[in-house]
CSV table of C-alpha atoms and ligand atoms in Angstrom, one decimal:
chain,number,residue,atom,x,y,z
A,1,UNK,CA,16.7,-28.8,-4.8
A,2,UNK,CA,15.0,-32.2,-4.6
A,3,UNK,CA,13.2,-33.0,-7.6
A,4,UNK,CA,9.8,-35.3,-8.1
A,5,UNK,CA,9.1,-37.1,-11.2
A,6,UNK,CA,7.9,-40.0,-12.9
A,7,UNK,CA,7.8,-41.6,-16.2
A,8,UNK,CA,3.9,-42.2,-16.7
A,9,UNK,CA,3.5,-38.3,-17.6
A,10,UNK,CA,4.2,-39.8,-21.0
A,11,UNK,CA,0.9,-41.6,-20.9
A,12,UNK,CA,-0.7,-38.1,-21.4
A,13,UNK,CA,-0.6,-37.9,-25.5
A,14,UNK,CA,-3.4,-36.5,-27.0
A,15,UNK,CA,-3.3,-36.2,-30.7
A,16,UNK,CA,-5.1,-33.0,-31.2
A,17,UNK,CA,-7.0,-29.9,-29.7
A,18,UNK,CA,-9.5,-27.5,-31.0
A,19,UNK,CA,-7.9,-24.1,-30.8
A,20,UNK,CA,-9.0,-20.9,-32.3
A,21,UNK,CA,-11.3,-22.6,-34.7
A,22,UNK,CA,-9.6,-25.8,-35.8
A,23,UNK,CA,-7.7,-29.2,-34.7
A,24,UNK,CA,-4.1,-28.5,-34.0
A,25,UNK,CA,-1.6,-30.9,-32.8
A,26,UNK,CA,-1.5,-30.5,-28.9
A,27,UNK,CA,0.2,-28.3,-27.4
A,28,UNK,CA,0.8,-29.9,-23.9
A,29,UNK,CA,3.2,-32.4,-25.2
A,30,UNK,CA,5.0,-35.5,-23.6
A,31,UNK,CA,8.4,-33.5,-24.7
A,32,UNK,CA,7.7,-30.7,-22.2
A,33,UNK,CA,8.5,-32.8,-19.4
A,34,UNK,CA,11.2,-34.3,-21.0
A,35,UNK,CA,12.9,-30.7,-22.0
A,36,UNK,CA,12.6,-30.0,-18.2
A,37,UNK,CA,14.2,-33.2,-16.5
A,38,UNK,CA,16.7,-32.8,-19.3
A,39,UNK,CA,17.2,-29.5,-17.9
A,40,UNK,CA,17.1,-30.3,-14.2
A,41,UNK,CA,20.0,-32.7,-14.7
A,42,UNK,CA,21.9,-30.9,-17.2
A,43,UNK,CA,22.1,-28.2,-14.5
A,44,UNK,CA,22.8,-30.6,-11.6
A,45,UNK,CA,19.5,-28.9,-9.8
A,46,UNK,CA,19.7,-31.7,-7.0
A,47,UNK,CA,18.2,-35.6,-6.9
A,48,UNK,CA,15.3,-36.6,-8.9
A,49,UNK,CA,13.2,-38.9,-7.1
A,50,UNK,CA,9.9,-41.5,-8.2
A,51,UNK,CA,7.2,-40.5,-6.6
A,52,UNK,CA,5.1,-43.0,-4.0
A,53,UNK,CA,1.6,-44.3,-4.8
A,54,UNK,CA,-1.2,-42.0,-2.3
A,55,UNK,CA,-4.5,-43.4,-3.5
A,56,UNK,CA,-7.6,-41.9,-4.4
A,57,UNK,CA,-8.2,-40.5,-0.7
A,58,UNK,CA,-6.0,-37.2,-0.9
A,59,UNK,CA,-7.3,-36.7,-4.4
A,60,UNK,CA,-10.6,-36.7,-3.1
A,61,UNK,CA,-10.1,-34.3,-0.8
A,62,UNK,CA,-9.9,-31.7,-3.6
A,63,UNK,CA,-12.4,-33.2,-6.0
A,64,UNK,CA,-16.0,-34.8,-6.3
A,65,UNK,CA,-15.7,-38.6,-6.5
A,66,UNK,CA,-18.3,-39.0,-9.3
A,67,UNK,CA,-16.0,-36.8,-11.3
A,68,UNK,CA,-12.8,-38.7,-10.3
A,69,UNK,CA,-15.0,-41.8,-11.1
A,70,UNK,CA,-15.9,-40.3,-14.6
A,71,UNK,CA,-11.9,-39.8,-15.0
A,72,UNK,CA,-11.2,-43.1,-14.2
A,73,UNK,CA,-13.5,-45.0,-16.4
A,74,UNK,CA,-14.5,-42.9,-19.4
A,75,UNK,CA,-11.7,-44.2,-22.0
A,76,UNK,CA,-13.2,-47.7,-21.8
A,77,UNK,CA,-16.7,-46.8,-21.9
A,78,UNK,CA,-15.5,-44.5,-24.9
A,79,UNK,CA,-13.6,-47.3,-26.7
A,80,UNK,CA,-16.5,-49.8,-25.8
A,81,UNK,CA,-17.9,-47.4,-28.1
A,82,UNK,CA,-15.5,-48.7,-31.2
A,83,UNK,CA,-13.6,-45.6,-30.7
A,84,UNK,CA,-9.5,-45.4,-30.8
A,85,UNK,CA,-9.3,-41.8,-31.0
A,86,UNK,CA,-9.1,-39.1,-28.1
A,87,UNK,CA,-12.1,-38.2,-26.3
A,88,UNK,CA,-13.1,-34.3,-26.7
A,89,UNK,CA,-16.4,-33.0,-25.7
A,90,UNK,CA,-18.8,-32.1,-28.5
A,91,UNK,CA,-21.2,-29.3,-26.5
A,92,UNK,CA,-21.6,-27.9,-23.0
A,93,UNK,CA,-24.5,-27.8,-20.6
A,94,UNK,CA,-24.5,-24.0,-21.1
A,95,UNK,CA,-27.5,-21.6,-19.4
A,96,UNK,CA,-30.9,-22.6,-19.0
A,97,UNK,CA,-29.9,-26.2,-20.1
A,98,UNK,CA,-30.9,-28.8,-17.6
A,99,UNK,CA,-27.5,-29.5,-15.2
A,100,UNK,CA,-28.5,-33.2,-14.9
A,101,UNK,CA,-25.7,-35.4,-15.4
A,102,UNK,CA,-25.9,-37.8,-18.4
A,103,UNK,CA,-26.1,-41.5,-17.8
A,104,UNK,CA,-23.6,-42.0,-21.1
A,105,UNK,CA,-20.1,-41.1,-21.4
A,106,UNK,CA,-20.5,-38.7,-24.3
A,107,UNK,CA,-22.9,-36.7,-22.5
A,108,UNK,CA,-20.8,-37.0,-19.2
A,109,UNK,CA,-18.0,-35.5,-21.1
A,110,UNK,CA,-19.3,-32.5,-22.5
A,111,UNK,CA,-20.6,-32.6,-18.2
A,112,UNK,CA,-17.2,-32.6,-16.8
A,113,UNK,CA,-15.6,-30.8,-19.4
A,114,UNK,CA,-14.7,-26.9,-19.8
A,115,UNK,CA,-13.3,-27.0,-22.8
A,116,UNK,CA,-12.6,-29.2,-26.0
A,117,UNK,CA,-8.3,-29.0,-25.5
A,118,UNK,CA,-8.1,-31.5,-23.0
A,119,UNK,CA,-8.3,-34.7,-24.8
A,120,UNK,CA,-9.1,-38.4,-22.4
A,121,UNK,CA,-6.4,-41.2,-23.9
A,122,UNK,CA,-6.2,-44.6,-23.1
A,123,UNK,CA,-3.3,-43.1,-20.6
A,124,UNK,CA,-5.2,-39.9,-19.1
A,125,UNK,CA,-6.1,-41.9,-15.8
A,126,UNK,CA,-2.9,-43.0,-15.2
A,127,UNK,CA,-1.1,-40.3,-15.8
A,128,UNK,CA,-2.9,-37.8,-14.0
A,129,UNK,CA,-3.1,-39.6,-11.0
A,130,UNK,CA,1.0,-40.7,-11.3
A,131,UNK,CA,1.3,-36.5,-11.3
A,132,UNK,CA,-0.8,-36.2,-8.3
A,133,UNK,CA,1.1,-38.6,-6.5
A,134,UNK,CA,4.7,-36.7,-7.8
A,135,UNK,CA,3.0,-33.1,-6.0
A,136,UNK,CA,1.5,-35.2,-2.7
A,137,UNK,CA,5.4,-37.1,-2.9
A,138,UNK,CA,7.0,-33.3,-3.1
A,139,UNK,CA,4.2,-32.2,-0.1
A,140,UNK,CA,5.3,-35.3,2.1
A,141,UNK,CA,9.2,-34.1,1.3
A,142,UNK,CA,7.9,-30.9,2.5
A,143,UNK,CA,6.6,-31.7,6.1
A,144,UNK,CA,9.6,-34.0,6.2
A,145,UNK,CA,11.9,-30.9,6.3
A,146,UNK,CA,12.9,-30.0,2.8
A,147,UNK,CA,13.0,-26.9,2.3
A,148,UNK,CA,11.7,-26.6,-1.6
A,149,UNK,CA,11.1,-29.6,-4.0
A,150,UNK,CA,10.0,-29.4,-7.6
A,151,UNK,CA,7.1,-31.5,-8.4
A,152,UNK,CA,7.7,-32.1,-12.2
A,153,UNK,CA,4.0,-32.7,-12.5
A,154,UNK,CA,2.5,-33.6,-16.0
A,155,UNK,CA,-0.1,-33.4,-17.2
A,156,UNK,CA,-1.0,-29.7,-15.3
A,157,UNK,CA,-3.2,-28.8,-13.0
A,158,UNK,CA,-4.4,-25.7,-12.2
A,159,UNK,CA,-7.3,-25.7,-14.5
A,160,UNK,CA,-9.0,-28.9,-12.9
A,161,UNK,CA,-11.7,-27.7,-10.7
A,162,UNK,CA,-13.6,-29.5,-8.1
A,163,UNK,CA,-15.3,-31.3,-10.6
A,164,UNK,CA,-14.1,-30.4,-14.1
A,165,UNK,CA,-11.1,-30.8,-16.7
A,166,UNK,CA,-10.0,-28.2,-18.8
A,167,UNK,CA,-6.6,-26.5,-20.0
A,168,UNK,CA,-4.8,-29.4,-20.5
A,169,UNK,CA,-5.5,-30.5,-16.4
A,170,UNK,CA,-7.9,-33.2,-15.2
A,171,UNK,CA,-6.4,-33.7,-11.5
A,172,UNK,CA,-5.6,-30.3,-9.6
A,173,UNK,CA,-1.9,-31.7,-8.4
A,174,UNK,CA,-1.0,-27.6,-6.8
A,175,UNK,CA,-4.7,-27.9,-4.7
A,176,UNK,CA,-4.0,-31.7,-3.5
A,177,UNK,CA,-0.4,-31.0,-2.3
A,178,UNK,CA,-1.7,-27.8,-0.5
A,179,UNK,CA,-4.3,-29.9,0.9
A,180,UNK,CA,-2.3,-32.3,1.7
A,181,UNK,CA,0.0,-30.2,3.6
A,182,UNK,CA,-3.2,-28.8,5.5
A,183,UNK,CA,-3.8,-32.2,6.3
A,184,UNK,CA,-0.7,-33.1,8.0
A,185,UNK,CA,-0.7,-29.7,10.2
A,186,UNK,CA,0.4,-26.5,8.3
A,187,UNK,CA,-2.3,-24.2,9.2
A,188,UNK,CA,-2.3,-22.4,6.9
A,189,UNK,CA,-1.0,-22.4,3.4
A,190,UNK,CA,-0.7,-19.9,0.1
A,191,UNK,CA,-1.1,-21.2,-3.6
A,192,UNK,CA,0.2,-18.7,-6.0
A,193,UNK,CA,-0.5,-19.3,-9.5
A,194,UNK,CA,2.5,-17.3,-11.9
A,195,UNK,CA,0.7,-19.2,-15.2
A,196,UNK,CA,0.0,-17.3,-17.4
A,197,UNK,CA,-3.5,-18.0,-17.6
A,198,UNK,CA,-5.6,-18.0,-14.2
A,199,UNK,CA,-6.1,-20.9,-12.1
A,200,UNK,CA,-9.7,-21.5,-12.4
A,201,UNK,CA,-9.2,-24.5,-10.8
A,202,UNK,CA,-7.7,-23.7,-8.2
A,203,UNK,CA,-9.9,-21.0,-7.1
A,204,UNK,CA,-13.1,-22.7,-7.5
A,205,UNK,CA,-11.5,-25.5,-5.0
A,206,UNK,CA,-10.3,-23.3,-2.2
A,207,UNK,CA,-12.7,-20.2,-2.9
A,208,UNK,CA,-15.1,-20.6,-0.1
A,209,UNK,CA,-11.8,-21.1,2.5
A,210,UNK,CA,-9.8,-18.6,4.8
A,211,UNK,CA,-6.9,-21.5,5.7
A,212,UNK,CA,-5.6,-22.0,1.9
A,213,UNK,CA,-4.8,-18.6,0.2
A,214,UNK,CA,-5.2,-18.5,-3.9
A,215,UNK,CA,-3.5,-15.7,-6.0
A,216,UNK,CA,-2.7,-15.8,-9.3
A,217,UNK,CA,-1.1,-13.4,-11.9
A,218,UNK,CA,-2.5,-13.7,-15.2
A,219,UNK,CA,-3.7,-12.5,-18.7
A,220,UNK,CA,-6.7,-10.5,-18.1
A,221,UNK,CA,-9.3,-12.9,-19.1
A,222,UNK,CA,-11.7,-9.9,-21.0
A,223,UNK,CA,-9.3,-11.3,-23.6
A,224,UNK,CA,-7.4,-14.3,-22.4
A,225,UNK,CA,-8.0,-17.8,-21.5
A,226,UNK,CA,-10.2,-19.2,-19.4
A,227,UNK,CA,-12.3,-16.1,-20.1
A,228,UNK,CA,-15.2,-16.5,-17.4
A,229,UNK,CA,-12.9,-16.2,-14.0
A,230,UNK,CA,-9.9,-14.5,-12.9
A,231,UNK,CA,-11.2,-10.8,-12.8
A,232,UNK,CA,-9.9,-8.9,-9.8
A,233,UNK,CA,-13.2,-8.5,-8.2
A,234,UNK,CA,-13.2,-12.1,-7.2
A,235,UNK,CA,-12.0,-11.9,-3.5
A,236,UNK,CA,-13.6,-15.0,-2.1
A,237,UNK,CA,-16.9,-15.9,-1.0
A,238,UNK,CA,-18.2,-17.1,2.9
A,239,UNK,CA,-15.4,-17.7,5.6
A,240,UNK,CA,-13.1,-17.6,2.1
A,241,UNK,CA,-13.7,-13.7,1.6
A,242,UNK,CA,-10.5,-11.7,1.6
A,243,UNK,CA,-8.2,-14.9,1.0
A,244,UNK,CA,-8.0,-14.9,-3.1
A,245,UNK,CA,-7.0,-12.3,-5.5
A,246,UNK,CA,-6.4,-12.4,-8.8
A,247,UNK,CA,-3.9,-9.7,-11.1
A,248,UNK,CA,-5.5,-9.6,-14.0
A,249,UNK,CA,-2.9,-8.0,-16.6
A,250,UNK,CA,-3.3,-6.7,-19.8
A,251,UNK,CA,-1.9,-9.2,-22.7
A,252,UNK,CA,1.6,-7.7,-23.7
A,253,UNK,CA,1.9,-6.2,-19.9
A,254,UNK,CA,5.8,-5.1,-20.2
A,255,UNK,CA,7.9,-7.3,-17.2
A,256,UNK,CA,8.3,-4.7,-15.0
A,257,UNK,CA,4.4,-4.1,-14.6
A,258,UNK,CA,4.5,-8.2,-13.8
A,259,UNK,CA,6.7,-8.0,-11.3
A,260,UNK,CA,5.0,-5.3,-9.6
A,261,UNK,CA,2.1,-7.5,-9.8
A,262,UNK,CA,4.0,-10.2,-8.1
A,263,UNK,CA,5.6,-8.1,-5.1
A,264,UNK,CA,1.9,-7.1,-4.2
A,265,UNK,CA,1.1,-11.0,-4.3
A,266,UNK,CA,3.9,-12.0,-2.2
A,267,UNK,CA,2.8,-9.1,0.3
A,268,UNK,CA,-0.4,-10.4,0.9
A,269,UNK,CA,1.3,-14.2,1.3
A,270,UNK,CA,3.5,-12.3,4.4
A,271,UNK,CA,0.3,-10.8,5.5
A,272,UNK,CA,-1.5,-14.4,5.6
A,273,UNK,CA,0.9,-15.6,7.5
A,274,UNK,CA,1.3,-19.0,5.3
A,275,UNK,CA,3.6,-21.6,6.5
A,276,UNK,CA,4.0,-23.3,3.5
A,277,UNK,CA,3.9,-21.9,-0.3
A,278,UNK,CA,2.9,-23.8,-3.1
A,279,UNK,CA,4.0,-22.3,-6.6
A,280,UNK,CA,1.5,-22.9,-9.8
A,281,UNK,CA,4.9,-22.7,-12.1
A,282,UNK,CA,4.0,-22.0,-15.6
A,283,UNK,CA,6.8,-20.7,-17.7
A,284,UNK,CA,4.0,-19.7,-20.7
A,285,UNK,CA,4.5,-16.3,-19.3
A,286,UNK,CA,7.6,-16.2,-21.6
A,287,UNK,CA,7.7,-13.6,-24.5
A,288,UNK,CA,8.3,-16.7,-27.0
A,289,UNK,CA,5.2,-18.7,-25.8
A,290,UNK,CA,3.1,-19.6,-28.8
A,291,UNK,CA,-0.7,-19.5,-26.7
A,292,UNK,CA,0.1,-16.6,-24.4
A,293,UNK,CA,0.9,-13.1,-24.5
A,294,UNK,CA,3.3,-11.9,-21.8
A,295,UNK,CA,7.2,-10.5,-22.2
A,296,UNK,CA,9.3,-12.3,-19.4
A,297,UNK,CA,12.5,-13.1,-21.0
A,298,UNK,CA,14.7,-16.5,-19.7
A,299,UNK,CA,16.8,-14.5,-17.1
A,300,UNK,CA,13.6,-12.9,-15.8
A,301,UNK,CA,12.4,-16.5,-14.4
A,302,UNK,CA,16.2,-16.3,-12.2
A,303,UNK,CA,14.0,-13.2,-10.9
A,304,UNK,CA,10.7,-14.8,-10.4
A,305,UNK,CA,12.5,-17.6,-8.2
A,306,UNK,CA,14.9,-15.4,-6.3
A,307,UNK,CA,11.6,-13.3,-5.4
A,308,UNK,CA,10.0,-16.2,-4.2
A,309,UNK,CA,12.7,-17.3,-1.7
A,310,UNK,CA,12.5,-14.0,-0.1
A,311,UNK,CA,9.3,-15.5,2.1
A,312,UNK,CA,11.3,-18.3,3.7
A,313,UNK,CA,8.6,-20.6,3.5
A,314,UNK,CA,8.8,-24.3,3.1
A,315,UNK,CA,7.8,-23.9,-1.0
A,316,UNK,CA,6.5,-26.9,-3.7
A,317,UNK,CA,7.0,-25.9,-6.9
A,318,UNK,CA,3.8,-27.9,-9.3
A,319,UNK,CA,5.1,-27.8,-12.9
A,320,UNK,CA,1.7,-26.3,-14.9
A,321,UNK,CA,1.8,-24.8,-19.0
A,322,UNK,CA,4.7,-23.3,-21.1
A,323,UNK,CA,4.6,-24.3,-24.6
A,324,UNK,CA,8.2,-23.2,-26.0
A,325,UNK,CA,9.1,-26.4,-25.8
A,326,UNK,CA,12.7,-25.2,-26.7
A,327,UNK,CA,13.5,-23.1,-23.8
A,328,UNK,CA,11.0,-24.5,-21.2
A,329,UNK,CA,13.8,-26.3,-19.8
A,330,UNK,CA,16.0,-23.4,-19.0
A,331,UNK,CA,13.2,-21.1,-18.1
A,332,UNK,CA,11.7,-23.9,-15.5
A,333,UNK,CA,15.1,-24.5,-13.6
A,334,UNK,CA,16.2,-20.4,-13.8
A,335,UNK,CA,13.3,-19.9,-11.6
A,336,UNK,CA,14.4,-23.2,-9.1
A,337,UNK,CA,18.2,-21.9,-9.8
A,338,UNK,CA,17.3,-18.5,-8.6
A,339,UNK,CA,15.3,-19.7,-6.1
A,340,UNK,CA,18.0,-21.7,-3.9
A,341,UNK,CA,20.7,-19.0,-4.9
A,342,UNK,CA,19.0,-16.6,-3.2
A,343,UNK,CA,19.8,-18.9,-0.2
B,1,LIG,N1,-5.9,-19.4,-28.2
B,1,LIG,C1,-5.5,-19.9,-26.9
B,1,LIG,C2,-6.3,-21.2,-26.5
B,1,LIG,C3,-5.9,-21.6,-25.2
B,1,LIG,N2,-6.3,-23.0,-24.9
B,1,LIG,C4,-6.1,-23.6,-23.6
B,1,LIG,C5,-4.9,-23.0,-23.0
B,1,LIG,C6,-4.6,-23.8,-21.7
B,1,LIG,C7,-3.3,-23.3,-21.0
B,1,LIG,C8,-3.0,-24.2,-19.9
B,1,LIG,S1,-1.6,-23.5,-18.9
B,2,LIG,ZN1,-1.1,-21.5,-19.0
C-alpha cells in the first residue's frame, strides 16, 4: 500500500494542553508520526511518497475562508502581540453571548476555537495545510487507480469543523480528500470515523448532504470527548437525513460489542452504495491509550483492516489520534497489513 507523507507534520509542536484541569505536555506529539513511518517501513507496507502542493481551493471547499484566513494569520498577529508561546483560547462565546466575531486575534481565537488543547505555533499553518495536501495527494492516487493509500496526515483532522479547531485538528484532511474525490466524479462517497472519539468535524461538514456518508464509532459522549455531538439520534438534517450515524459506545465497551458496532457501519456503507471509502484511522481505541477508554488490543487493528477490505472500495486511510505513542506504530500498519492481506 502506497503511503503519503511529509516532513512539515513536525511543524505541529505545541508545548502544552489544558486537560482535566491543568497544563500537560501535549499529547498529539511530533513522535506519533514518526512511530508510524518508522513502522510503515519497518514492515515494508509499500512506497512512501511527498505529497503535491493543492492550494487553498480544495481546502475551502470544506471550510469557511474567514476561518482558514484566521488559521493562516493568527500566529503573527499573536506574536505581534510580544508573545512566543502557543496560542490557547482563554473563553468561549457560549449561550446568549453575542456570536459577533472579534476584530482582535485573542477574541477570534476563543471564536474559532472548541476547546483549549489545540494550541496555534509558529508552524500550525504550515503544517496543517502540508497534511491536507498528504490526504488530497492520497485522494488524487485514489481516482488514479490505487486501490488504498495511507495518508499519514499530522496534525488530525476529524475534529476541524467547517469553521472551528479543536482536538488537536485545525484542517479537516478525511472531509477535503472525500470532497475532493466528489469533485473529480465519485458520486458518492462514505467517511467512517473508527476514532475513538466522534468526528464532530466531520459531521458538522457533511451533515446537511445525501452524497458523502458520515459514521463514526465512538465513546458515548454523555461521558467522553467532545461531549455535545455524536449521540445516535443525530441522523442528518435536510437532503442529509438518513446519511450519518453515529455508535455511541459505552467507555470500556468489551471488543466484541465494537466490532459489532462496526459490521452494522459497514452495512450501511454497502447499502449507500459508496464508491470510494475514506477511513478516520485513529488507533486511540487501543486498551493502552492514555485519553480514551476502549479495549482493542494490537492484533484486533489486523481485524479492523481485514473488515474494511471486505467492501472492495477504492479506500484512503487519514491518520487521526492514538496517544500510545509506543505501539501506535504497530497498531496503525496492523490495520493497513490486514487490510491488503485480506486481498
Ligand atoms: N480527558 C480527555 C481530554 C480529551 N482532550 C481532547 C482529545 C482529543 C482527541 C483527538 S483524536
Ligand atoms: Zn481520538
Amino acid at each position: 500500500m502506497l503511503t503519503v507523507y511529509s516532513d512539515a507534520h513536525r511543524l505541529q509542536h505545541g508545548q502544552s494542553e489544558l486537560i482535566d484541569g491543568t497544563l500537560k505536555p501535549c499529547f498529539e506529539t511530533p513522535s506519533r508520526a514518526d512511530m508510524v513511518l518508522a513502522a510503515v517501513r519497518e514492515r515494508e507496507l509499500g512506497d512512501i511518497i511527498h505529497p503535491r502542493r493543492h492550494g487553498l481551493d480544495p481546502i475551502l471547499r470544506v471550510h469557511d475562508a474567514d476561518y482558514a484566513r484566521f488559521l493562516e494569520t493568527a500566529w503573527q498577529r499573536w506574536s505581534d502581540m510580544g508573545r512566543d508561546y502557543d496560542a490557547l483560547p482563554k473563553m468561549w462565546q457560549i449561550r446568549r453571548l453575542r456570536e459577533a466575531i472579534p476584530d482582535h486575534v485573542e477574541g477570534q481565537l476563543c471564536y474559532y476555537s472548541m476547546d483549549c488543547g489545540t494550541p496555534i505555533t509558529a508552524g500550525t499553518w504550515a503544517a496543517a495545510t502540508a497534511a491536507a495536501d498528504t490526504a488530497l495527494t492520497g485522494a488524487d492516487r485514489l481516482i488514479g487507480g490505487e486501490r488504498a493509500v495511507f495518508a499519514l496526515t499530522r496534525p488530525p483532522g476529524h475534529h476541524a469543523a467547517f469553521d472551528y479547531c479543536g482536538g488537536y485538528c485545525f484542517l479537516n484532511n478525511a472531509a477535503i480528500a472525500a470532497q475532493a474525490l466528489r469533485d473529480r466524479g465519485m458520486r458518492k462517497v462514505a467517511v467512517l470515523d473508527v476514532d475513538y472519539h466522534h468526528g464532530n468535524g466531520t459531521q458538522d461538514i457533511f451533515y446537511r448532504r445525501a452524497d458523502v456518508l458520515f459514521l463514526s464509532i465512538h465513546g458515548d459522549p454523555r461521558t467522553e470527548y467532545p461531549f455535545f455531538l455524536g449521540f445516535a439520534d443525530e441522523k442528518g438534517e435536510g437532503e442529509g437525513l438518513g446519511y450519518n450515524f453515529n455508535f455511541p459506545l459505552s467507555a470500556g465497551s468489551c471488543v466484541s460489542t465494537w466490532f459489532v458496532a462496526l459490521d452494522c457501519a459497514l452495512d450501511q456503507i454497502a447499502r449507500f452504495g459508496a464508491e470510494a471509502l475514506v477511513v478516520s484511522l485513529g488507533v486511540d481505541t487501543y486498551r493502552g491509550d492514555p485519553i480514551s477508554r476502549f479495549q482493542l488490543d494490537s492484533p484486533d487493528f489486523v481485524t479492523l483492516g481485514a473488515r474494511l477490505a471486505g467492501l472492495k472500495l477504492p479506500t484512503l486511510f487519514c491518520l487521526e489520534g492514538g496517544y500510545a505513542v509506543g505501539p501506535i506504530g504497530t497498531n496503525v500498519v496492523n490495520v493497513l497489513a490486514g487490510f491488503e492481506a485480506r486481498g
